[in-house]
Amino acid sequence: MNTHKYGSFYAHLPVNQARVLSQKLTFHFTPKHGSWLDKADRKSSQHKEARKILDEQKKARRDERRKQRRG
Protein backbone atom coordinates (compact mmCIF):
# COMPACT_ATOMS: atom_id res chain seq x y z
CA MET A 1 0.00 0.00 0.00
CA ASN A 2 1.27 3.47 -0.89
CA THR A 3 1.00 5.40 2.36
CA HIS A 4 1.64 8.80 0.79
CA LYS A 5 -1.91 9.41 -0.41
CA TYR A 6 -5.33 9.11 1.22
CA GLY A 7 -6.66 7.32 -1.86
CA SER A 8 -4.54 4.30 -0.94
CA PHE A 9 -6.70 3.73 2.12
CA TYR A 10 -9.84 3.63 0.00
CA ALA A 11 -8.20 1.31 -2.53
CA HIS A 12 -7.19 -1.27 0.09
CA LEU A 13 -9.67 -0.91 2.97
CA PRO A 14 -13.43 -0.81 3.45
CA VAL A 15 -14.82 2.71 3.00
CA ASN A 16 -15.69 3.24 6.68
CA GLN A 17 -12.25 2.16 7.85
CA ALA A 18 -10.53 4.24 5.16
CA ARG A 19 -12.55 7.32 6.16
CA VAL A 20 -11.59 6.91 9.83
CA LEU A 21 -7.90 6.64 8.96
CA SER A 22 -8.09 9.60 6.57
CA GLN A 23 -9.59 11.77 9.29
CA LYS A 24 -7.05 10.71 11.91
CA LEU A 25 -3.90 11.07 9.83
CA THR A 26 -2.22 14.13 8.37
CA PHE A 27 0.60 13.81 5.89
CA HIS A 28 3.56 16.16 6.36
CA PHE A 29 5.75 16.35 3.30
CA THR A 30 9.38 17.41 3.53
CA PRO A 31 11.50 18.69 0.65
CA LYS A 32 13.32 15.99 -1.30
CA HIS A 33 16.75 17.60 -1.31
CA GLY A 34 17.16 18.53 2.33
CA SER A 35 16.61 22.27 2.04
CA TRP A 36 14.78 22.08 5.38
CA LEU A 37 17.98 20.67 6.88
CA ASP A 38 19.91 23.67 5.58
CA LYS A 39 17.45 26.01 7.31
CA ALA A 40 17.70 24.06 10.56
CA ASP A 41 21.49 24.04 10.35
CA ARG A 42 21.64 27.80 9.79
CA LYS A 43 19.31 28.39 12.74
CA SER A 44 21.43 26.12 14.92
CA SER A 45 24.58 28.01 13.90
CA GLN A 46 22.93 31.31 14.77
CA HIS A 47 22.02 30.01 18.22
CA LYS A 48 25.56 28.74 18.79
CA GLU A 49 27.03 32.09 17.75
CA ALA A 50 24.63 33.99 20.01
CA ARG A 51 25.51 31.69 22.92
CA LYS A 52 29.22 32.26 22.26
CA ILE A 53 28.76 36.04 22.32
CA LEU A 54 26.74 35.87 25.54
CA ASP A 55 29.35 33.64 27.17
CA GLU A 56 32.11 36.08 26.19
CA GLN A 57 30.13 39.00 27.63
CA LYS A 58 29.48 37.06 30.83
CA LYS A 59 33.20 36.26 31.16
CA ALA A 60 34.14 39.90 30.57
CA ARG A 61 31.72 41.07 33.31
CA ARG A 62 33.06 38.45 35.71
CA ASP A 63 36.66 39.49 34.98
CA GLU A 64 35.72 43.15 35.49
CA ARG A 65 34.14 42.39 38.89
CA ARG A 66 37.26 40.47 39.98
CA LYS A 67 39.45 43.34 38.84
CA GLN A 68 37.35 45.86 40.82
CA ARG A 69 37.52 43.74 43.98
CA ARG A 70 41.31 43.60 43.76
CA GLY A 71 41.53 47.22 42.77
GROMACS .gro file of N, CA and C in nm:
model
  213
    1MET      N    1   0.085  -0.118   0.000
    1MET     CA    2   0.000   0.000   0.000
    1MET      C    3   0.089   0.124   0.000
    2ASN      N    4   0.059   0.218  -0.087
    2ASN     CA    5   0.127   0.347  -0.089
    2ASN      C    6   0.070   0.432   0.025
    3THR      N    7   0.151   0.466   0.120
    3THR     CA    8   0.100   0.540   0.236
    3THR      C    9   0.119   0.691   0.222
    4HIS      N   10   0.144   0.737   0.100
    4HIS     CA   11   0.164   0.880   0.079
    4HIS      C   12   0.040   0.953   0.030
    5LYS      N   13  -0.068   0.879   0.008
    5LYS     CA   14  -0.191   0.941  -0.041
    5LYS      C   15  -0.311   0.878   0.029
    6TYR      N   16  -0.411   0.960   0.056
    6TYR     CA   17  -0.533   0.911   0.122
    6TYR      C   18  -0.607   0.809   0.036
    7GLY      N   19  -0.598   0.824  -0.095
    7GLY     CA   20  -0.666   0.732  -0.186
    7GLY      C   21  -0.624   0.587  -0.167
    8SER      N   22  -0.502   0.566  -0.118
    8SER     CA   23  -0.454   0.430  -0.094
    8SER      C   24  -0.538   0.360   0.011
    9PHE      N   25  -0.585   0.434   0.109
    9PHE     CA   26  -0.670   0.373   0.212
    9PHE      C   27  -0.798   0.320   0.150
   10TYR      N   28  -0.858   0.402   0.062
   10TYR     CA   29  -0.984   0.363   0.000
   10TYR      C   30  -0.965   0.248  -0.099
   11ALA      N   31  -0.847   0.239  -0.157
   11ALA     CA   32  -0.820   0.131  -0.253
   11ALA      C   33  -0.799  -0.003  -0.184
   12HIS      N   34  -0.756  -0.002  -0.058
   12HIS     CA   35  -0.719  -0.127   0.009
   12HIS      C   36  -0.805  -0.161   0.130
   13LEU      N   37  -0.888  -0.069   0.176
   13LEU     CA   38  -0.967  -0.091   0.297
   13LEU      C   39  -1.115  -0.064   0.271
   14PRO      N   40  -1.201  -0.117   0.355
   14PRO     CA   41  -1.343  -0.081   0.345
   14PRO      C   42  -1.360   0.070   0.364
   15VAL      N   43  -1.462   0.126   0.301
   15VAL     CA   44  -1.482   0.271   0.300
   15VAL      C   45  -1.486   0.331   0.441
   16ASN      N   46  -1.559   0.269   0.532
   16ASN     CA   47  -1.569   0.324   0.668
   16ASN      C   48  -1.433   0.329   0.738
   17GLN      N   49  -1.357   0.222   0.723
   17GLN     CA   50  -1.225   0.216   0.785
   17GLN      C   51  -1.130   0.317   0.720
   18ALA      N   52  -1.137   0.328   0.588
   18ALA     CA   53  -1.053   0.424   0.516
   18ALA      C   54  -1.085   0.566   0.557
   19ARG      N   55  -1.213   0.598   0.575
   19ARG     CA   56  -1.255   0.732   0.616
   19ARG      C   57  -1.200   0.765   0.755
   20VAL      N   58  -1.210   0.670   0.846
   20VAL     CA   59  -1.159   0.691   0.983
   20VAL      C   60  -1.009   0.721   0.980
   21LEU      N   61  -0.935   0.641   0.905
   21LEU     CA   62  -0.790   0.664   0.896
   21LEU      C   63  -0.759   0.799   0.832
   22SER      N   64  -0.832   0.833   0.726
   22SER     CA   65  -0.809   0.960   0.657
   22SER      C   66  -0.833   1.079   0.749
   23GLN      N   67  -0.929   1.067   0.838
   23GLN     CA   68  -0.959   1.177   0.929
   23GLN      C   69  -0.860   1.186   1.044
   24LYS      N   70  -0.799   1.073   1.079
   24LYS     CA   71  -0.705   1.071   1.191
   24LYS      C   72  -0.564   1.113   1.151
   25LEU      N   73  -0.528   1.086   1.027
   25LEU     CA   74  -0.390   1.107   0.983
   25LEU      C   75  -0.375   1.236   0.903
   26THR      N   76  -0.260   1.297   0.917
   26THR     CA   77  -0.222   1.413   0.837
   26THR      C   78  -0.084   1.386   0.780
   27PHE      N   79  -0.070   1.401   0.651
   27PHE     CA   80   0.060   1.381   0.589
   27PHE      C   81   0.139   1.511   0.597
   28HIS      N   82   0.266   1.501   0.633
   28HIS     CA   83   0.356   1.616   0.636
   28HIS      C   84   0.470   1.585   0.539
   29PHE      N   85   0.475   1.660   0.432
   29PHE     CA   86   0.575   1.635   0.330
   29PHE      C   87   0.696   1.724   0.353
   30THR      N   88   0.813   1.665   0.339
   30THR     CA   89   0.938   1.741   0.353
   30THR      C   90   1.002   1.752   0.216
   31PRO      N   91   1.083   1.854   0.194
   31PRO     CA   92   1.150   1.869   0.065
   31PRO      C   93   1.240   1.748   0.036
   32LYS      N   94   1.255   1.717  -0.091
   32LYS     CA   95   1.332   1.599  -0.130
   32LYS      C   96   1.483   1.618  -0.113
   33HIS      N   97   1.531   1.739  -0.127
   33HIS     CA   98   1.675   1.760  -0.131
   33HIS      C   99   1.733   1.819  -0.004
   34GLY      N  100   1.661   1.813   0.105
   34GLY     CA  101   1.716   1.853   0.233
   34GLY      C  102   1.725   2.002   0.258
   35SER      N  103   1.652   2.083   0.181
   35SER     CA  104   1.661   2.227   0.204
   35SER      C  105   1.613   2.263   0.344
   36TRP      N  106   1.523   2.182   0.402
   36TRP     CA  107   1.478   2.208   0.538
   36TRP      C  108   1.592   2.183   0.637
   37LEU      N  109   1.682   2.091   0.602
   37LEU     CA  110   1.798   2.067   0.688
   37LEU      C  111   1.892   2.187   0.685
   38ASP      N  112   1.906   2.249   0.568
   38ASP     CA  113   1.991   2.367   0.558
   38ASP      C  114   1.938   2.478   0.648
   39LYS      N  115   1.806   2.498   0.646
   39LYS     CA  116   1.745   2.601   0.731
   39LYS      C  117   1.769   2.571   0.878
   40ALA      N  118   1.750   2.446   0.916
   40ALA     CA  119   1.770   2.406   1.056
   40ALA      C  120   1.916   2.424   1.096
   41ASP      N  121   2.007   2.391   1.005
   41ASP     CA  122   2.149   2.404   1.035
   41ASP      C  123   2.188   2.550   1.052
   42ARG      N  124   2.135   2.637   0.966
   42ARG     CA  125   2.164   2.780   0.979
   42ARG      C  126   2.112   2.834   1.112
   43LYS      N  127   1.991   2.793   1.148
   43LYS     CA  128   1.931   2.839   1.274
   43LYS      C  129   2.015   2.791   1.392
   44SER      N  130   2.059   2.667   1.386
   44SER     CA  131   2.143   2.612   1.492
   44SER      C  132   2.274   2.690   1.503
   45SER      N  133   2.334   2.723   1.390
   45SER     CA  134   2.458   2.801   1.390
   45SER      C  135   2.437   2.939   1.450
   46GLN      N  136   2.323   3.000   1.420
   46GLN     CA  137   2.293   3.131   1.477
   46GLN      C  138   2.281   3.123   1.628
   47HIS      N  139   2.217   3.018   1.677
   47HIS     CA  140   2.202   3.001   1.822
   47HIS      C  141   2.338   2.978   1.888
   48LYS      N  142   2.423   2.900   1.824
   48LYS     CA  143   2.556   2.874   1.879
   48LYS      C  144   2.637   3.003   1.884
   49GLU      N  145   2.629   3.083   1.779
   49GLU     CA  146   2.703   3.209   1.775
   49GLU      C  147   2.652   3.305   1.882
   50ALA      N  148   2.521   3.312   1.898
   50ALA     CA  149   2.463   3.399   2.001
   50ALA      C  150   2.507   3.354   2.139
   51ARG      N  151   2.508   3.223   2.162
   51ARG     CA  152   2.551   3.169   2.292
   51ARG      C  153   2.698   3.203   2.317
   52LYS      N  154   2.780   3.194   2.213
   52LYS     CA  155   2.922   3.226   2.226
   52LYS      C  156   2.941   3.372   2.265
   53ILE      N  157   2.867   3.460   2.201
   53ILE     CA  158   2.876   3.604   2.232
   53ILE      C  159   2.832   3.629   2.376
   54LEU      N  160   2.722   3.569   2.416
   54LEU     CA  161   2.674   3.587   2.554
   54LEU      C  162   2.774   3.533   2.655
   55ASP      N  163   2.835   3.421   2.626
   55ASP     CA  164   2.935   3.364   2.717
   55ASP      C  165   3.057   3.456   2.728
   56GLU      N  166   3.098   3.515   2.616
   56GLU     CA  167   3.211   3.608   2.619
   56GLU      C  168   3.178   3.732   2.701
   57GLN      N  169   3.055   3.783   2.685
   57GLN     CA  170   3.013   3.900   2.763
   57GLN      C  171   3.007   3.867   2.912
   58LYS      N  172   2.957   3.751   2.943
   58LYS     CA  173   2.948   3.706   3.083
   58LYS      C  174   3.088   3.696   3.144
   59LYS      N  175   3.182   3.639   3.069
   59LYS     CA  176   3.320   3.626   3.116
   59LYS      C  177   3.383   3.763   3.137
   60ALA      N  178   3.358   3.855   3.044
   60ALA     CA  179   3.414   3.990   3.057
   60ALA      C  180   3.360   4.060   3.181
   61ARG      N  181   3.230   4.046   3.210
   61ARG     CA  182   3.172   4.107   3.331
   61ARG      C  183   3.231   4.045   3.457
   62ARG      N  184   3.248   3.914   3.455
   62ARG     CA  185   3.306   3.845   3.571
   62ARG      C  186   3.449   3.891   3.594
   63ASP      N  187   3.527   3.902   3.487
   63ASP     CA  188   3.666   3.949   3.498
   63ASP      C  189   3.671   4.092   3.550
   64GLU      N  190   3.577   4.175   3.504
   64GLU     CA  191   3.572   4.315   3.549
   64GLU      C  192   3.540   4.322   3.698
   65ARG      N  193   3.448   4.241   3.746
   65ARG     CA  194   3.414   4.239   3.889
   65ARG      C  195   3.534   4.195   3.973
   66ARG      N  196   3.606   4.094   3.926
   66ARG     CA  197   3.726   4.047   3.998
   66ARG      C  198   3.831   4.158   4.003
   67LYS      N  199   3.847   4.227   3.892
   67LYS     CA  200   3.945   4.334   3.884
   67LYS      C  201   3.910   4.447   3.981
   68GLN      N  202   3.780   4.480   3.991
   68GLN     CA  203   3.735   4.586   4.082
   68GLN      C  204   3.756   4.546   4.227
   69ARG      N  205   3.734   4.420   4.260
   69ARG     CA  206   3.752   4.374   4.398
   69ARG      C  207   3.898   4.382   4.440
   70ARG      N  208   3.988   4.355   4.347
   70ARG     CA  209   4.131   4.360   4.376
   70ARG      C  210   4.181   4.504   4.383
   71GLY      N  211   4.115   4.589   4.304
   71GLY     CA  212   4.153   4.722   4.277
   71GLY      C  213   4.198   4.813   4.375
   0.00000   0.00000   0.00000
